[in-house]
Tab-separated table of N, CA, C and O in Angstrom:
chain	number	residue	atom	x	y	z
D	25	UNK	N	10.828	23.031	12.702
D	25	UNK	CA	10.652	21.936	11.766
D	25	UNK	C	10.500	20.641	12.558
D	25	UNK	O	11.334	20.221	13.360
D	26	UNK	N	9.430	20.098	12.269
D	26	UNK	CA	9.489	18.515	13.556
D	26	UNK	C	10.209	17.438	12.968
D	26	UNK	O	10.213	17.093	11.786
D	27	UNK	N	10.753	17.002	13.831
D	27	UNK	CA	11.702	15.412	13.726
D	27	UNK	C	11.024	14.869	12.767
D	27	UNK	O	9.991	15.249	12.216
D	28	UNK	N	11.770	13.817	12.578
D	28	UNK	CA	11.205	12.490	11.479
D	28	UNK	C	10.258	11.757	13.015
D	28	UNK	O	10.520	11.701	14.216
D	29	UNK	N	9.347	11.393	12.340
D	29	UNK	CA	7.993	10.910	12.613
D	29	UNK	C	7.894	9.505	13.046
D	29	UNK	O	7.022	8.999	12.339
D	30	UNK	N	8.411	8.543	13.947
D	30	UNK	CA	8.607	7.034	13.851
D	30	UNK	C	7.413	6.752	13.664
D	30	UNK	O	7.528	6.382	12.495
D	31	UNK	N	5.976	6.589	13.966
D	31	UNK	CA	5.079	6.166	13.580
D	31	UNK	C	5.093	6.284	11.950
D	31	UNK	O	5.112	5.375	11.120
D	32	UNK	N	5.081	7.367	11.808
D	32	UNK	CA	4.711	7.131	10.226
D	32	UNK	C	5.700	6.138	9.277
D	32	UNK	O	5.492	5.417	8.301
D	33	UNK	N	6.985	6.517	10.151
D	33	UNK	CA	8.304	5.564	9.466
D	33	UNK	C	7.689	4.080	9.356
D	33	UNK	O	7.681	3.474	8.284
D	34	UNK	N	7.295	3.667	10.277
D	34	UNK	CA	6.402	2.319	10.863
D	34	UNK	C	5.623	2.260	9.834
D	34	UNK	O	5.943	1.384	9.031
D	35	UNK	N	4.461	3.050	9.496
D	35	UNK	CA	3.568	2.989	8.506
D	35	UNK	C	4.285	2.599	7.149
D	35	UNK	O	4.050	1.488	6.675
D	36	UNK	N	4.994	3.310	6.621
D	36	UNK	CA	5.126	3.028	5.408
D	36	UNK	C	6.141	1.824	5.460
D	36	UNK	O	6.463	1.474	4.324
D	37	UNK	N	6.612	1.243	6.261
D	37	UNK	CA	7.334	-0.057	6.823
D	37	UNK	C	5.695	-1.163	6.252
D	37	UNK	O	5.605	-2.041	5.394
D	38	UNK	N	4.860	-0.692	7.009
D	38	UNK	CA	3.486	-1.936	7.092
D	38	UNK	C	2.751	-1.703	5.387
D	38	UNK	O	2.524	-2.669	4.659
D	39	UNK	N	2.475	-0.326	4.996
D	39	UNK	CA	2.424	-0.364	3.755
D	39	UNK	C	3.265	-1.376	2.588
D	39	UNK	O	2.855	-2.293	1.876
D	40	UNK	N	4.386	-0.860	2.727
D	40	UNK	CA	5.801	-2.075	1.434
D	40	UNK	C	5.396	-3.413	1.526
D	40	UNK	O	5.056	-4.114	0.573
D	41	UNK	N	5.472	-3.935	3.390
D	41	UNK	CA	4.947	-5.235	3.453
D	41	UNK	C	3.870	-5.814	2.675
D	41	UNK	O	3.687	-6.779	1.933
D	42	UNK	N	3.106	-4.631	3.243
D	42	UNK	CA	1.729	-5.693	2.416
D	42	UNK	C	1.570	-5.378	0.759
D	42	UNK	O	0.639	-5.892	0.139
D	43	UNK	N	2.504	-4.538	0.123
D	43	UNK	CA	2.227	-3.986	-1.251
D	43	UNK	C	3.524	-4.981	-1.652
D	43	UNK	O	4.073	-5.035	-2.752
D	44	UNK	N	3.840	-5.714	-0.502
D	44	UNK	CA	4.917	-6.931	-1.128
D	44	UNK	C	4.266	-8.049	-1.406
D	44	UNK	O	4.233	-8.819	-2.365
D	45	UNK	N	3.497	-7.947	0.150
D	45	UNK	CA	2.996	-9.393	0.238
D	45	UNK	C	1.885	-10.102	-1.216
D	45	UNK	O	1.576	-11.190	-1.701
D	46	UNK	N	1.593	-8.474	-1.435
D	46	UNK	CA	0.396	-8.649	-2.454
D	46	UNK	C	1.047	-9.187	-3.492
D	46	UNK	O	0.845	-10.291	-3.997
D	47	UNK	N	1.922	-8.287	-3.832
D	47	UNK	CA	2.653	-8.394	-5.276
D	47	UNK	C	4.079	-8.782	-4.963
D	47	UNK	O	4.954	-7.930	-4.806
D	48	UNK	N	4.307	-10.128	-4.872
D	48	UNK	CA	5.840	-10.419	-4.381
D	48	UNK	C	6.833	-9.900	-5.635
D	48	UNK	O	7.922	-9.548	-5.183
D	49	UNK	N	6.758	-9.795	-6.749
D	49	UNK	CA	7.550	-9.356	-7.921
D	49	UNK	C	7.967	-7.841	-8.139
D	49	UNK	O	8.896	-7.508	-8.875
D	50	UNK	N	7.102	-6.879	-7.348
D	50	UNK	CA	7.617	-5.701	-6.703
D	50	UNK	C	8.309	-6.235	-5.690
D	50	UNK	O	9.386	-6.496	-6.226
D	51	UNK	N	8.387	-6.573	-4.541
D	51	UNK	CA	9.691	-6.503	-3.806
D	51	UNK	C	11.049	-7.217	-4.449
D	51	UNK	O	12.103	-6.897	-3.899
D	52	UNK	N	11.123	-8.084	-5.479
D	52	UNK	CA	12.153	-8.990	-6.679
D	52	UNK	C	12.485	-7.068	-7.053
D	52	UNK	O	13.377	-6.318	-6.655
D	53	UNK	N	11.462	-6.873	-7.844
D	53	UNK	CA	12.429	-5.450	-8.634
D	53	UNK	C	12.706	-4.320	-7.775
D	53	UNK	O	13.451	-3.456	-8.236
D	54	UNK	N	12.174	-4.147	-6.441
D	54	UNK	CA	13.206	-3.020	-5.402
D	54	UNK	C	14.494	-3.895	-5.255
D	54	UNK	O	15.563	-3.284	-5.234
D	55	UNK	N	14.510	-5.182	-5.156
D	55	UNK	CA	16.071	-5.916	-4.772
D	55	UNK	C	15.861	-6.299	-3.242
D	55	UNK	O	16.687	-6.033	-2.369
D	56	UNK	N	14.396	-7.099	-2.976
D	56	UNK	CA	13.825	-7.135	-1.822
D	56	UNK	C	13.701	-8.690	-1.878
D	56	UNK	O	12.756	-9.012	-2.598
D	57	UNK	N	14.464	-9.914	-1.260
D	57	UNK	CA	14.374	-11.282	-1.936
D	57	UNK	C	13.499	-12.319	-0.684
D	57	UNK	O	13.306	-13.535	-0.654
D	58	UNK	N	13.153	-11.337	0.158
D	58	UNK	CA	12.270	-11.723	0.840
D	58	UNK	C	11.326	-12.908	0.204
D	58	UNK	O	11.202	-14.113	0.424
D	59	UNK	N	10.839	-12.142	-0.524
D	59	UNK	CA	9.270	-12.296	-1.003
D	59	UNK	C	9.412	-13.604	-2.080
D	59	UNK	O	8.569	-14.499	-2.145
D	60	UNK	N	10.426	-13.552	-2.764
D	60	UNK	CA	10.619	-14.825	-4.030
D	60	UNK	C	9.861	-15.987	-4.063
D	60	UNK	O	9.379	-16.406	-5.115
D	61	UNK	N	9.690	-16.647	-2.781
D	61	UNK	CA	9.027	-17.915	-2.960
D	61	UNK	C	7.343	-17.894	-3.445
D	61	UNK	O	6.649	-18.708	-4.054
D	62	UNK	N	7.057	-16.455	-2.814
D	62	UNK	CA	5.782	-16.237	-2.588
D	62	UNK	C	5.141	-15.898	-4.532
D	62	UNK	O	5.708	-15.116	-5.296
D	63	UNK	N	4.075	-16.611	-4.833
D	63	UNK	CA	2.936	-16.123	-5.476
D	63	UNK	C	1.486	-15.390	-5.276
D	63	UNK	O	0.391	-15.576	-4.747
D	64	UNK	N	2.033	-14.666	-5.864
D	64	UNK	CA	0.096	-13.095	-5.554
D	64	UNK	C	-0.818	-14.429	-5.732
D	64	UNK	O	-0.423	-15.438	-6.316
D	65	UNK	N	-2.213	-14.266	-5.088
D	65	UNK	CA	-3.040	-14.398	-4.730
D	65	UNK	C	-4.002	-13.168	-5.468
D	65	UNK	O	-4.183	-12.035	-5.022
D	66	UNK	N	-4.557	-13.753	-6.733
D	66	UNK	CA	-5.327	-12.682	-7.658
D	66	UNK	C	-6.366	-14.047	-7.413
D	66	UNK	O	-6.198	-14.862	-8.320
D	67	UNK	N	-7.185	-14.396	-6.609
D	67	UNK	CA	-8.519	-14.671	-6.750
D	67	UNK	C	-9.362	-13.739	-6.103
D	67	UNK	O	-8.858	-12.787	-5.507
D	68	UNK	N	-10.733	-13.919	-6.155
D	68	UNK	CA	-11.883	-12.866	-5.878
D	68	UNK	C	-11.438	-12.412	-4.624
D	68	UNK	O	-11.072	-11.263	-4.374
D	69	UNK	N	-11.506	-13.774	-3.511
D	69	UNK	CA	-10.881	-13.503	-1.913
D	69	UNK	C	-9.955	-12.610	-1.715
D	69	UNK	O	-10.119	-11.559	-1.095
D	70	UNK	N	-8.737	-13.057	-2.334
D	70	UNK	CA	-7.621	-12.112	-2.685
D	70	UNK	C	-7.685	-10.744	-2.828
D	70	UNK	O	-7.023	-9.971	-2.136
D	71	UNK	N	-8.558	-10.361	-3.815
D	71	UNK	CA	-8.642	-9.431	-4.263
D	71	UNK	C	-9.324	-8.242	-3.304
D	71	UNK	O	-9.170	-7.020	-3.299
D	72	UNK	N	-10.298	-9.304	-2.346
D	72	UNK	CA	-11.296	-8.917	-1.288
D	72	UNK	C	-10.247	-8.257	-0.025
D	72	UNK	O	-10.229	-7.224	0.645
D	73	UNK	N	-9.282	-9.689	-0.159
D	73	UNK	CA	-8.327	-8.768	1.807
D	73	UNK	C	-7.801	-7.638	0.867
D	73	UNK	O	-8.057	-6.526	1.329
D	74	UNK	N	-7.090	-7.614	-0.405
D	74	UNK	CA	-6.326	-6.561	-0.876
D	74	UNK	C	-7.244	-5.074	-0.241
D	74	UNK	O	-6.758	-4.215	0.495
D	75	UNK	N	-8.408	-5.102	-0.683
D	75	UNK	CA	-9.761	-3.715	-0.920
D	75	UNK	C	-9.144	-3.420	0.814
D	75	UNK	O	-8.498	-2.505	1.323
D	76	UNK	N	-9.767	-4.786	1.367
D	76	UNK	CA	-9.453	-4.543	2.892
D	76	UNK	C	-8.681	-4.156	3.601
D	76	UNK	O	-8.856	-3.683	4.723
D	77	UNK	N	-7.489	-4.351	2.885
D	77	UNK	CA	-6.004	-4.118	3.782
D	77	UNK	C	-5.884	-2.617	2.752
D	77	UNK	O	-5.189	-1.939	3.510
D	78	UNK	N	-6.040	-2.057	1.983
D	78	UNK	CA	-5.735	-0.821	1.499
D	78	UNK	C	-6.806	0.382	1.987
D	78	UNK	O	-6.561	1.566	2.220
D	79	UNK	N	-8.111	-0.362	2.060
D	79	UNK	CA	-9.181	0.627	2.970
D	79	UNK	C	-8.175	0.647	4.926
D	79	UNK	O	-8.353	1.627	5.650
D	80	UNK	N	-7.571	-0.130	5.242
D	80	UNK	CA	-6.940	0.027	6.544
D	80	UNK	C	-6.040	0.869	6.454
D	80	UNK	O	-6.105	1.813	7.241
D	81	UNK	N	-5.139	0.831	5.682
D	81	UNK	CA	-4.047	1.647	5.373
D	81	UNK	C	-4.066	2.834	5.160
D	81	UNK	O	-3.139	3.552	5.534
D	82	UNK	N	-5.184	3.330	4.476
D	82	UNK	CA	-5.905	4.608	3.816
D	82	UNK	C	-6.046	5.031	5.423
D	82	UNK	O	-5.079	5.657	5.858
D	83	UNK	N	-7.096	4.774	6.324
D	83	UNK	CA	-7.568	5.255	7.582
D	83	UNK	C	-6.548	5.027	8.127
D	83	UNK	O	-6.766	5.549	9.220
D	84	UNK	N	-4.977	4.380	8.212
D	84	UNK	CA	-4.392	4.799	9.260
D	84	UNK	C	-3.533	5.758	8.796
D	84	UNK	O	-2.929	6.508	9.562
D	85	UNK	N	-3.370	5.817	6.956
D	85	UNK	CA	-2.614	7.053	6.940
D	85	UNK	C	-3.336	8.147	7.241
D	85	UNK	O	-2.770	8.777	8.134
D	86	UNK	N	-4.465	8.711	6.842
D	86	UNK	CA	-4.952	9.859	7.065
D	86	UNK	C	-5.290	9.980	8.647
D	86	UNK	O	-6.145	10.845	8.834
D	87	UNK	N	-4.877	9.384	9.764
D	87	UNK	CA	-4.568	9.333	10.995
D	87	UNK	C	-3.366	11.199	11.613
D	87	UNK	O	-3.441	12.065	12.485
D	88	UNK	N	-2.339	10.799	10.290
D	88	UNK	CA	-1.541	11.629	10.734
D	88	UNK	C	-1.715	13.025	10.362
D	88	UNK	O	-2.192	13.428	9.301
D	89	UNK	N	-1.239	13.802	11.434
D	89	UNK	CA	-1.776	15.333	11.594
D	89	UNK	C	-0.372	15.675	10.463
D	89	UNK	O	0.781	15.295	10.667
D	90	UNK	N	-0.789	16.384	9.411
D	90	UNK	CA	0.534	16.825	8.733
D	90	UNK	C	1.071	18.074	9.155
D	90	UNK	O	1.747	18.519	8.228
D	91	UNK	N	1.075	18.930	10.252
D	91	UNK	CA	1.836	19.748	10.941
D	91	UNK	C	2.919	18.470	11.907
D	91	UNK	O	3.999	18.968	12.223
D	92	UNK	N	2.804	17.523	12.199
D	92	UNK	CA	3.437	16.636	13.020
D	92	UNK	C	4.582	16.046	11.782
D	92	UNK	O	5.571	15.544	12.315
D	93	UNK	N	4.603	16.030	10.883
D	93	UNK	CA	5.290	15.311	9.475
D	93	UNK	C	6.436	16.311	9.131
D	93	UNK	O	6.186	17.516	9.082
D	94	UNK	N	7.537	15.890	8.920
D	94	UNK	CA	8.890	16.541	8.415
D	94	UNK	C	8.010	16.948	6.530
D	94	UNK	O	6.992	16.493	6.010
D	95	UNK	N	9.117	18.051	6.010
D	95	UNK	CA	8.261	18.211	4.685
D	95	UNK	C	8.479	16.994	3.948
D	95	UNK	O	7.686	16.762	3.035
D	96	UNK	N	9.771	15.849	4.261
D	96	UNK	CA	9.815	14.780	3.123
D	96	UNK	C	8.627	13.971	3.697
D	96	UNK	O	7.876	13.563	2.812
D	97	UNK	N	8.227	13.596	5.110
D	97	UNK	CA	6.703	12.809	5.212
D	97	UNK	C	6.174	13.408	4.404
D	97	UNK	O	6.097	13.023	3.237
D	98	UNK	N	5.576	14.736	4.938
D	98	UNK	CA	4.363	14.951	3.981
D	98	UNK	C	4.129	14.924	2.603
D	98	UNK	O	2.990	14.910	2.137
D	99	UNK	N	5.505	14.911	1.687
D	99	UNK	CA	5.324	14.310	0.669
D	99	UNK	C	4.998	13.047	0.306
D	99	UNK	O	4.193	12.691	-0.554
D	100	UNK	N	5.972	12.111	1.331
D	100	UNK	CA	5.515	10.381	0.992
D	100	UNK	C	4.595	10.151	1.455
D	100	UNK	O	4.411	8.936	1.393
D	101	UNK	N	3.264	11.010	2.281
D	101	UNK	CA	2.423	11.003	2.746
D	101	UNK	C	1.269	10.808	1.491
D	101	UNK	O	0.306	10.069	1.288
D	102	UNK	N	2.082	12.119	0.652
D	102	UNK	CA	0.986	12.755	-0.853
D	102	UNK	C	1.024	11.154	-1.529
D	102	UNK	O	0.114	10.353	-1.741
D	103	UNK	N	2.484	11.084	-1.757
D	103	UNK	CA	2.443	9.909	-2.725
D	103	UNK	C	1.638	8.789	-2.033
D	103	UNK	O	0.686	8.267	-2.614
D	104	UNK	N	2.007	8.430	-0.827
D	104	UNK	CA	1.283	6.774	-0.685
D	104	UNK	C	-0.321	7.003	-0.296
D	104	UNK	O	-0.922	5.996	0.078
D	105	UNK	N	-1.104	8.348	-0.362
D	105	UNK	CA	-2.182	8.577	-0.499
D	105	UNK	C	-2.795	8.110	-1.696
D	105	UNK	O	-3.609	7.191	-1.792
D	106	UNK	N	-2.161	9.090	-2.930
D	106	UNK	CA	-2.162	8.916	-4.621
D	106	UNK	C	-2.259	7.033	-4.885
D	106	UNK	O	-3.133	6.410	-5.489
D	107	UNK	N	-0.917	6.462	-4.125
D	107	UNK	CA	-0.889	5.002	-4.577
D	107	UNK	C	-2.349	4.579	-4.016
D	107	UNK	O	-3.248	4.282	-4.802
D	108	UNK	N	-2.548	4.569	-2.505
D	108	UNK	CA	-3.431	3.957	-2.292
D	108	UNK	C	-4.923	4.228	-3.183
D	108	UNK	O	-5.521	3.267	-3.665
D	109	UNK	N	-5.266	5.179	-3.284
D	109	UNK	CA	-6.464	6.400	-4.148
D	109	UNK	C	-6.311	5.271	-5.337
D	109	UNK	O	-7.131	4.360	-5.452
D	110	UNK	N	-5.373	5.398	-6.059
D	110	UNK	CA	-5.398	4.424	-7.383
D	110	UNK	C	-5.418	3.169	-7.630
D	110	UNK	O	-5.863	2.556	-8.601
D	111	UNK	N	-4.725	2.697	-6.355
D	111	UNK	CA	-4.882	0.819	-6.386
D	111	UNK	C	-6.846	0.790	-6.027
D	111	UNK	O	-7.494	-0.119	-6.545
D	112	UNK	N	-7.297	1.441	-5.479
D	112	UNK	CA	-8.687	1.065	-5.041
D	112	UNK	C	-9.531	1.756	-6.124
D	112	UNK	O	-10.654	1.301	-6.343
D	113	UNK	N	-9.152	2.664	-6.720
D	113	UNK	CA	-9.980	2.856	-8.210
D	113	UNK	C	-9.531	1.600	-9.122
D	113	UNK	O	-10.291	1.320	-10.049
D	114	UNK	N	-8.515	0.917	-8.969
D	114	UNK	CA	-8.316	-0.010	-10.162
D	114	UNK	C	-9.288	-1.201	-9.427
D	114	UNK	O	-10.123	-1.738	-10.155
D	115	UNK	N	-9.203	-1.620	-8.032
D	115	UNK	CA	-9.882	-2.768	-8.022
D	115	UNK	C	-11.142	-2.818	-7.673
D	115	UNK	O	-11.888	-3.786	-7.821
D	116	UNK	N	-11.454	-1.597	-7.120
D	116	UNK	CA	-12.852	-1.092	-7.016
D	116	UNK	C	-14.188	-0.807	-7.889
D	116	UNK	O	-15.389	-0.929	-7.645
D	117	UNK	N	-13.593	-0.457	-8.792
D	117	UNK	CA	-14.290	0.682	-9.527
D	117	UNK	C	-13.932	0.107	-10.869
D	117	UNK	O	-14.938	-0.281	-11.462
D	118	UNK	N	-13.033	-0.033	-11.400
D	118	UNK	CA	-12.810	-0.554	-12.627
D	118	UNK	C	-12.709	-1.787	-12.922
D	118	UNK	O	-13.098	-2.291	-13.976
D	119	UNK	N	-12.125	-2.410	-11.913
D	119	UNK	CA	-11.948	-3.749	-11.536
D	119	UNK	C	-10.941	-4.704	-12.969
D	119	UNK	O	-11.106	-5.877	-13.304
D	120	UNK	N	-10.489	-4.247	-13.232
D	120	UNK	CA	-9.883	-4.876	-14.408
D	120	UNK	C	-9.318	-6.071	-14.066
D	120	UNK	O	-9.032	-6.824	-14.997
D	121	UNK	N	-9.030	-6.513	-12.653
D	121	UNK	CA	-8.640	-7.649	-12.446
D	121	UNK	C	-9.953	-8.919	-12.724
D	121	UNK	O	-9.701	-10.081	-12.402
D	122	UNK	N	-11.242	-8.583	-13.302
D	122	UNK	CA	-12.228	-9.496	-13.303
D	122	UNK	C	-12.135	-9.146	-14.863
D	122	UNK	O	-13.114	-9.657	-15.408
D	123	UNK	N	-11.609	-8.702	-15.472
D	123	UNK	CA	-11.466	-8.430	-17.003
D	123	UNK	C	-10.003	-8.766	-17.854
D	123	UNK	O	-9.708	-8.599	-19.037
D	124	UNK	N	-9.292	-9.274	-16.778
D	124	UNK	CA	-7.534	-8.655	-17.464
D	124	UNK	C	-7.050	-10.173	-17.210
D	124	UNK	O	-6.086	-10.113	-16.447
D	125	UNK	N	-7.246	-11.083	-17.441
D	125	UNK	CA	-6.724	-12.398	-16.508
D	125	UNK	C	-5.097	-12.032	-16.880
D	125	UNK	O	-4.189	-12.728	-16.426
C-alpha cells in the first residue's frame, strides 16, 4: 500500500487556496478566517484567471500516477477531478455567471 503522497497533499493545499481565493465565503463556512477581508472578483477577467487557474490545476492533477496514491488520495483525487470537471462546465460552457448576476 504506498504512503500518503506529499505532493499531492501540496496539491490539494494549492487547490483550497485558490477555491478560497476565488470564493472567500467558502473558506468563512469551512471556519477558514483567512480569507474575510477578501471579495470574489466575478468580472469577465476574473472569471478568465478562474478558467485559467482551474485548466492548471486539472493538468497538474492528472499529473499523478494513481498506483503512487494511498486509496483515500485516489478518492480525493475522484472528487477534486468531479469539482474541477464541473466548475469549468459551469463557467465554460454554460456560463451562468454572464446570465446569473
Amino acid at each position: 500500500m504506498p504512503k500518503e503522497n506529499n505532493e499531492f497533499s501540496s496539491f490539494v493545499d494549492e487547490y483550497f487556496d485558490a477555491l478560497f481565493d476565488w470564493y472567500p465565503a467558502e473558506a468563512t463556512a469551512a471556519g477558514i478566517h483567512d480569507y474575510d477581508s477578501r471579495f470574489p472578483d466575478w468580472s469577465a477577467q476574473g472569471h478568465r484567471r478562474r478558467i485559467d487557474t482551474l485548466k492548471e490545476l486539472q493538468g497538474k492533477l492528472g499529473s499523478f500516477e494513481k498506483p503512487d496514491l494511498s486509496d483515500a488520495e485516489r478518492i480525493d483525487s475522484e472528487i477534486l477531478d468531479g469539482r474541477i470537471r464541473a466548475e469549468l462546465l459551469d463557467l465554460e460552457v454554460l456560463e451562468n455567471w454572464k446570465k446569473n448576476p
